Amino acid sequence: MMMNKQKFIDKFMAAFVLLVMFKIIGIVAQLFHESFWSVMGTLAIFLVVAFIILLVITSLKDKEQNNRNAGGKRGAGSGNFYLETSLFDKIRNKYEELADQYIAKKEYKKAAKVYMNLLQDNYRGAKTLEEGGFYNEAAVVYLKKLKNKSDAAICYEKAKQYKKAIDLYKEMEQKEKVGDLYKEINDLKNAHTYYQIVADDYVTNNQMVKASLVYRKKMEKTDAAQEVLLKGWKEDKDAFNCLNNYFANIFDVKKLETEIQNLYHNVPDHKKITYLEALKHEFKKDPKLQNTTRSIAYEIIAEKVGTRSEIVNELKHFNPNDEVILKDISRFKTGRNKMFRN
């Protein structure tokens, strides 16, 4: 009995020493960067793992001995390979179980150490720290071990370490995000500087609607937003969406009605069909706009019907409940078809 106990202790110490040898460099590094209790916690984890290794080795050794007793000396080489493979898989599974146990107890730092130090999985370690709310620690792992600036910046933002997050977003050239974080810390001057860069980039790339959204929602400059939308409409850069958004940003119905009339007077011939499409949306917006939008629509349809007979179908959008109009459209189409057949 005493001999078996001594063998058990010898095996345990051998397993523990083996584990410590593999991790000695990491422990020394921790002594310079972590608290005494943090290091002691790491050693405690190693102690648990050493015990796990002992149990696994003992179990596999017993299994190998049983196989040898059953099969003699033949296959001894394959037995060693089986032992090594099984040992690796079982130890890994035990590490996984240990990490799960720590997470279940909400001991996220200990679970992260198992992932990073024992399973060599820095990503899961960082995610575990992030899940546990240790955002600064997670950011360091993302940045230094994984070279992942994006996730590191997100963690710094969650930790309210805005300046560190801003520096990373600048490196990644995410200018709008930089503006957002400057706004978060009430540095409006820098925020607007970066928002302006974003808006200018959108205009350069003919993305006028996106530029207008930056002006209106981020910088609260409605006039600048309307100017860039008008520019897009006039220069045929996503013309319909620019016009539609331009009208949508005018909330005073009387002012909107006037603007619809004024813009129509300057619409070039090749854009009148596009203007008609926009009017269909404005007609539905408010009953007070229906007379004006219907009148302009009739004018465009009458002008274009000679070359585009199908345009008469647009009349139904401005007279949705008028059965007479629908019959007139049907008669017109029938008449046109007969004319072409003859």
mmCIF file with all atom_site columns, C-alpha atoms in Angstrom, residues 184-284:
data_model
loop_
_atom_site.group_PDB
_atom_site.id
_atom_site.type_symbol
_atom_site.label_atom_id
_atom_site.label_alt_id
_atom_site.label_comp_id
_atom_site.label_asym_id
_atom_site.label_entity_id
_atom_site.label_seq_id
_atom_site.pdbx_PDB_ins_code
_atom_site.Cartn_x
_atom_site.Cartn_y
_atom_site.Cartn_z
_atom_site.occupancy
_atom_site.B_iso_or_equiv
_atom_site.pdbx_formal_charge
_atom_site.auth_seq_id
_atom_site.auth_comp_id
_atom_site.auth_asym_id
_atom_site.auth_atom_id
_atom_site.pdbx_PDB_model_num
ATOM 1   C CA . GLU A 1 184 ? -18.741 60.586 -28.120 1.00 0.00 ? 184 GLU A CA 1
ATOM 2   C CA . ILE A 1 185 ? -16.139 62.486 -26.098 1.00 0.00 ? 185 ILE A CA 1
ATOM 3   C CA . ASN A 1 186 ? -17.654 65.851 -27.130 1.00 0.00 ? 186 ASN A CA 1
ATOM 4   C CA . ASP A 1 187 ? -14.709 66.844 -29.311 1.00 0.00 ? 187 ASP A CA 1
ATOM 5   C CA . LEU A 1 188 ? -16.955 68.252 -32.045 1.00 0.00 ? 188 LEU A CA 1
ATOM 6   C CA . LYS A 1 189 ? -14.170 70.086 -33.855 1.00 0.00 ? 189 LYS A CA 1
ATOM 7   C CA . ASN A 1 190 ? -12.234 66.903 -34.578 1.00 0.00 ? 190 ASN A CA 1
ATOM 8   C CA . ALA A 1 191 ? -15.470 64.972 -35.148 1.00 0.00 ? 191 ALA A CA 1
ATOM 9   C CA . HIS A 1 192 ? -16.588 67.385 -37.888 1.00 0.00 ? 192 HIS A CA 1
ATOM 10  C CA . THR A 1 193 ? -13.122 67.392 -39.426 1.00 0.00 ? 193 THR A CA 1
ATOM 11  C CA . TYR A 1 194 ? -13.316 63.641 -39.970 1.00 0.00 ? 194 TYR A CA 1
ATOM 12  C CA . TYR A 1 195 ? -16.987 63.705 -40.998 1.00 0.00 ? 195 TYR A CA 1
ATOM 13  C CA . GLN A 1 196 ? -16.116 66.301 -43.648 1.00 0.00 ? 196 GLN A CA 1
ATOM 14  C CA . ILE A 1 197 ? -13.390 64.022 -45.011 1.00 0.00 ? 197 ILE A CA 1
ATOM 15  C CA . VAL A 1 198 ? -15.945 61.196 -45.217 1.00 0.00 ? 198 VAL A CA 1
ATOM 16  C CA . ALA A 1 199 ? -18.517 63.394 -46.958 1.00 0.00 ? 199 ALA A CA 1
ATOM 17  C CA . ASP A 1 200 ? -15.925 64.643 -49.451 1.00 0.00 ? 200 ASP A CA 1
ATOM 18  C CA . ASP A 1 201 ? -14.879 61.063 -50.214 1.00 0.00 ? 201 ASP A CA 1
ATOM 19  C CA . TYR A 1 202 ? -18.507 60.124 -50.899 1.00 0.00 ? 202 TYR A CA 1
ATOM 20  C CA . VAL A 1 203 ? -18.958 63.101 -53.236 1.00 0.00 ? 203 VAL A CA 1
ATOM 21  C CA . THR A 1 204 ? -15.749 62.223 -55.081 1.00 0.00 ? 204 THR A CA 1
ATOM 22  C CA . ASN A 1 205 ? -17.129 58.710 -55.596 1.00 0.00 ? 205 ASN A CA 1
ATOM 23  C CA . ASN A 1 206 ? -20.520 60.075 -56.741 1.00 0.00 ? 206 ASN A CA 1
ATOM 24  C CA . GLN A 1 207 ? -22.279 58.681 -53.642 1.00 0.00 ? 207 GLN A CA 1
ATOM 25  C CA . MET A 1 208 ? -24.329 61.796 -53.023 1.00 0.00 ? 208 MET A CA 1
ATOM 26  C CA . VAL A 1 209 ? -27.021 60.244 -50.846 1.00 0.00 ? 209 VAL A CA 1
ATOM 27  C CA . LYS A 1 210 ? -24.418 58.845 -48.443 1.00 0.00 ? 210 LYS A CA 1
ATOM 28  C CA . ALA A 1 211 ? -22.683 62.215 -48.317 1.00 0.00 ? 211 ALA A CA 1
ATOM 29  C CA . SER A 1 212 ? -25.997 63.906 -47.497 1.00 0.00 ? 212 SER A CA 1
ATOM 30  C CA . LEU A 1 213 ? -26.631 61.461 -44.649 1.00 0.00 ? 213 LEU A CA 1
ATOM 31  C CA . VAL A 1 214 ? -23.258 62.340 -43.101 1.00 0.00 ? 214 VAL A CA 1
ATOM 32  C CA . TYR A 1 215 ? -24.103 66.049 -43.297 1.00 0.00 ? 215 TYR A CA 1
ATOM 33  C CA . ARG A 1 216 ? -27.629 65.639 -41.954 1.00 0.00 ? 216 ARG A CA 1
ATOM 34  C CA . LYS A 1 217 ? -27.311 62.906 -39.321 1.00 0.00 ? 217 LYS A CA 1
ATOM 35  C CA . LYS A 1 218 ? -23.708 63.207 -38.170 1.00 0.00 ? 218 LYS A CA 1
ATOM 36  C CA . MET A 1 219 ? -23.005 66.923 -38.562 1.00 0.00 ? 219 MET A CA 1
ATOM 37  C CA . GLU A 1 220 ? -26.592 68.208 -38.305 1.00 0.00 ? 220 GLU A CA 1
ATOM 38  C CA . LYS A 1 221 ? -26.063 70.396 -41.376 1.00 0.00 ? 221 LYS A CA 1
ATOM 39  C CA . THR A 1 222 ? -29.363 70.089 -43.247 1.00 0.00 ? 222 THR A CA 1
ATOM 40  C CA . ASP A 1 223 ? -28.559 72.827 -45.769 1.00 0.00 ? 223 ASP A CA 1
ATOM 41  C CA . ALA A 1 224 ? -25.290 71.144 -46.764 1.00 0.00 ? 224 ALA A CA 1
ATOM 42  C CA . ALA A 1 225 ? -27.145 67.844 -47.110 1.00 0.00 ? 225 ALA A CA 1
ATOM 43  C CA . GLN A 1 226 ? -29.710 69.429 -49.439 1.00 0.00 ? 226 GLN A CA 1
ATOM 44  C CA . GLU A 1 227 ? -27.010 71.111 -51.508 1.00 0.00 ? 227 GLU A CA 1
ATOM 45  C CA . VAL A 1 228 ? -25.198 67.839 -52.167 1.00 0.00 ? 228 VAL A CA 1
ATOM 46  C CA . LEU A 1 229 ? -28.495 66.126 -53.092 1.00 0.00 ? 229 LEU A CA 1
ATOM 47  C CA . LEU A 1 230 ? -29.320 68.889 -55.562 1.00 0.00 ? 230 LEU A CA 1
ATOM 48  C CA . LYS A 1 231 ? -25.831 68.535 -57.000 1.00 0.00 ? 231 LYS A CA 1
ATOM 49  C CA . GLY A 1 232 ? -26.439 64.819 -57.514 1.00 0.00 ? 232 GLY A CA 1
ATOM 50  C CA . TRP A 1 233 ? -29.809 65.506 -59.168 1.00 0.00 ? 233 TRP A CA 1
ATOM 51  C CA . LYS A 1 234 ? -28.472 68.171 -61.505 1.00 0.00 ? 234 LYS A CA 1
ATOM 52  C CA . GLU A 1 235 ? -25.320 66.254 -62.451 1.00 0.00 ? 235 GLU A CA 1
ATOM 53  C CA . ASP A 1 236 ? -27.102 62.902 -62.965 1.00 0.00 ? 236 ASP A CA 1
ATOM 54  C CA . LYS A 1 237 ? -25.258 61.164 -60.152 1.00 0.00 ? 237 LYS A CA 1
ATOM 55  C CA . ASP A 1 238 ? -27.903 58.766 -58.816 1.00 0.00 ? 238 ASP A CA 1
ATOM 56  C CA . ALA A 1 239 ? -30.440 61.396 -59.870 1.00 0.00 ? 239 ALA A CA 1
ATOM 57  C CA . PHE A 1 240 ? -33.689 59.726 -58.758 1.00 0.00 ? 240 PHE A CA 1
ATOM 58  C CA . ASN A 1 241 ? -32.508 58.847 -55.242 1.00 0.00 ? 241 ASN A CA 1
ATOM 59  C CA . CYS A 1 242 ? -31.004 62.312 -54.805 1.00 0.00 ? 242 CYS A CA 1
ATOM 60  C CA . LEU A 1 243 ? -34.297 63.968 -55.818 1.00 0.00 ? 243 LEU A CA 1
ATOM 61  C CA . ASN A 1 244 ? -36.362 61.595 -53.684 1.00 0.00 ? 244 ASN A CA 1
ATOM 62  C CA . ASN A 1 245 ? -34.205 62.265 -50.611 1.00 0.00 ? 245 ASN A CA 1
ATOM 63  C CA . TYR A 1 246 ? -34.177 65.995 -51.320 1.00 0.00 ? 246 TYR A CA 1
ATOM 64  C CA . PHE A 1 247 ? -37.979 66.082 -51.196 1.00 0.00 ? 247 PHE A CA 1
ATOM 65  C CA . ALA A 1 248 ? -38.040 63.779 -48.133 1.00 0.00 ? 248 ALA A CA 1
ATOM 66  C CA . ASN A 1 249 ? -35.949 66.290 -46.169 1.00 0.00 ? 249 ASN A CA 1
ATOM 67  C CA . ILE A 1 250 ? -38.526 69.065 -46.618 1.00 0.00 ? 250 ILE A CA 1
ATOM 68  C CA . PHE A 1 251 ? -41.107 68.622 -43.864 1.00 0.00 ? 251 PHE A CA 1
ATOM 69  C CA . ASP A 1 252 ? -43.166 71.763 -44.410 1.00 0.00 ? 252 ASP A CA 1
ATOM 70  C CA . VAL A 1 253 ? -45.836 70.778 -46.961 1.00 0.00 ? 253 VAL A CA 1
ATOM 71  C CA . LYS A 1 254 ? -46.278 74.293 -48.337 1.00 0.00 ? 254 LYS A CA 1
ATOM 72  C CA . LYS A 1 255 ? -42.537 74.704 -48.820 1.00 0.00 ? 255 LYS A CA 1
ATOM 73  C CA . LEU A 1 256 ? -42.353 71.264 -50.426 1.00 0.00 ? 256 LEU A CA 1
ATOM 74  C CA . GLU A 1 257 ? -45.125 72.120 -52.863 1.00 0.00 ? 257 GLU A CA 1
ATOM 75  C CA . THR A 1 258 ? -43.289 75.294 -53.897 1.00 0.00 ? 258 THR A CA 1
ATOM 76  C CA . GLU A 1 259 ? -40.000 73.417 -54.313 1.00 0.00 ? 259 GLU A CA 1
ATOM 77  C CA . ILE A 1 260 ? -41.676 70.749 -56.496 1.00 0.00 ? 260 ILE A CA 1
ATOM 78  C CA . GLN A 1 261 ? -42.972 73.492 -58.802 1.00 0.00 ? 261 GLN A CA 1
ATOM 79  C CA . ASN A 1 262 ? -39.723 75.461 -58.898 1.00 0.00 ? 262 ASN A CA 1
ATOM 80  C CA . LEU A 1 263 ? -37.544 72.454 -59.672 1.00 0.00 ? 263 LEU A CA 1
ATOM 81  C CA . TYR A 1 264 ? -39.868 71.322 -62.463 1.00 0.00 ? 264 TYR A CA 1
ATOM 82  C CA . HIS A 1 265 ? -39.367 74.571 -64.376 1.00 0.00 ? 265 HIS A CA 1
ATOM 83  C CA . ASN A 1 266 ? -35.677 73.711 -64.754 1.00 0.00 ? 266 ASN A CA 1
ATOM 84  C CA . VAL A 1 267 ? -35.951 69.982 -65.490 1.00 0.00 ? 267 VAL A CA 1
ATOM 85  C CA . PRO A 1 268 ? -34.234 69.098 -68.782 1.00 0.00 ? 268 PRO A CA 1
ATOM 86  C CA . ASP A 1 269 ? -36.212 67.015 -71.247 1.00 0.00 ? 269 ASP A CA 1
ATOM 87  C CA . HIS A 1 270 ? -34.221 63.799 -70.746 1.00 0.00 ? 270 HIS A CA 1
ATOM 88  C CA . LYS A 1 271 ? -34.935 63.815 -66.980 1.00 0.00 ? 271 LYS A CA 1
ATOM 89  C CA . LYS A 1 272 ? -38.687 64.412 -67.037 1.00 0.00 ? 272 LYS A CA 1
ATOM 90  C CA . ILE A 1 273 ? -39.506 60.707 -66.787 1.00 0.00 ? 273 ILE A CA 1
ATOM 91  C CA . THR A 1 274 ? -37.306 60.516 -63.676 1.00 0.00 ? 274 THR A CA 1
ATOM 92  C CA . TYR A 1 275 ? -39.098 63.559 -62.274 1.00 0.00 ? 275 TYR A CA 1
ATOM 93  C CA . LEU A 1 276 ? -42.420 61.838 -62.940 1.00 0.00 ? 276 LEU A CA 1
ATOM 94  C CA . GLU A 1 277 ? -41.264 58.814 -60.928 1.00 0.00 ? 277 GLU A CA 1
ATOM 95  C CA . ALA A 1 278 ? -40.431 61.059 -57.987 1.00 0.00 ? 278 ALA A CA 1
ATOM 96  C CA . LEU A 1 279 ? -43.832 62.763 -58.216 1.00 0.00 ? 279 LEU A CA 1
ATOM 97  C CA . LYS A 1 280 ? -45.588 59.430 -57.671 1.00 0.00 ? 280 LYS A CA 1
ATOM 98  C CA . HIS A 1 281 ? -44.038 59.280 -54.191 1.00 0.00 ? 281 HIS A CA 1
ATOM 99  C CA . GLU A 1 282 ? -44.913 62.907 -53.405 1.00 0.00 ? 282 GLU A CA 1
ATOM 100 C CA . PHE A 1 283 ? -48.525 62.446 -54.544 1.00 0.00 ? 283 PHE A CA 1
ATOM 101 C CA . LYS A 1 284 ? -49.056 59.798 -51.847 1.00 0.00 ? 284 LYS A CA 1
#
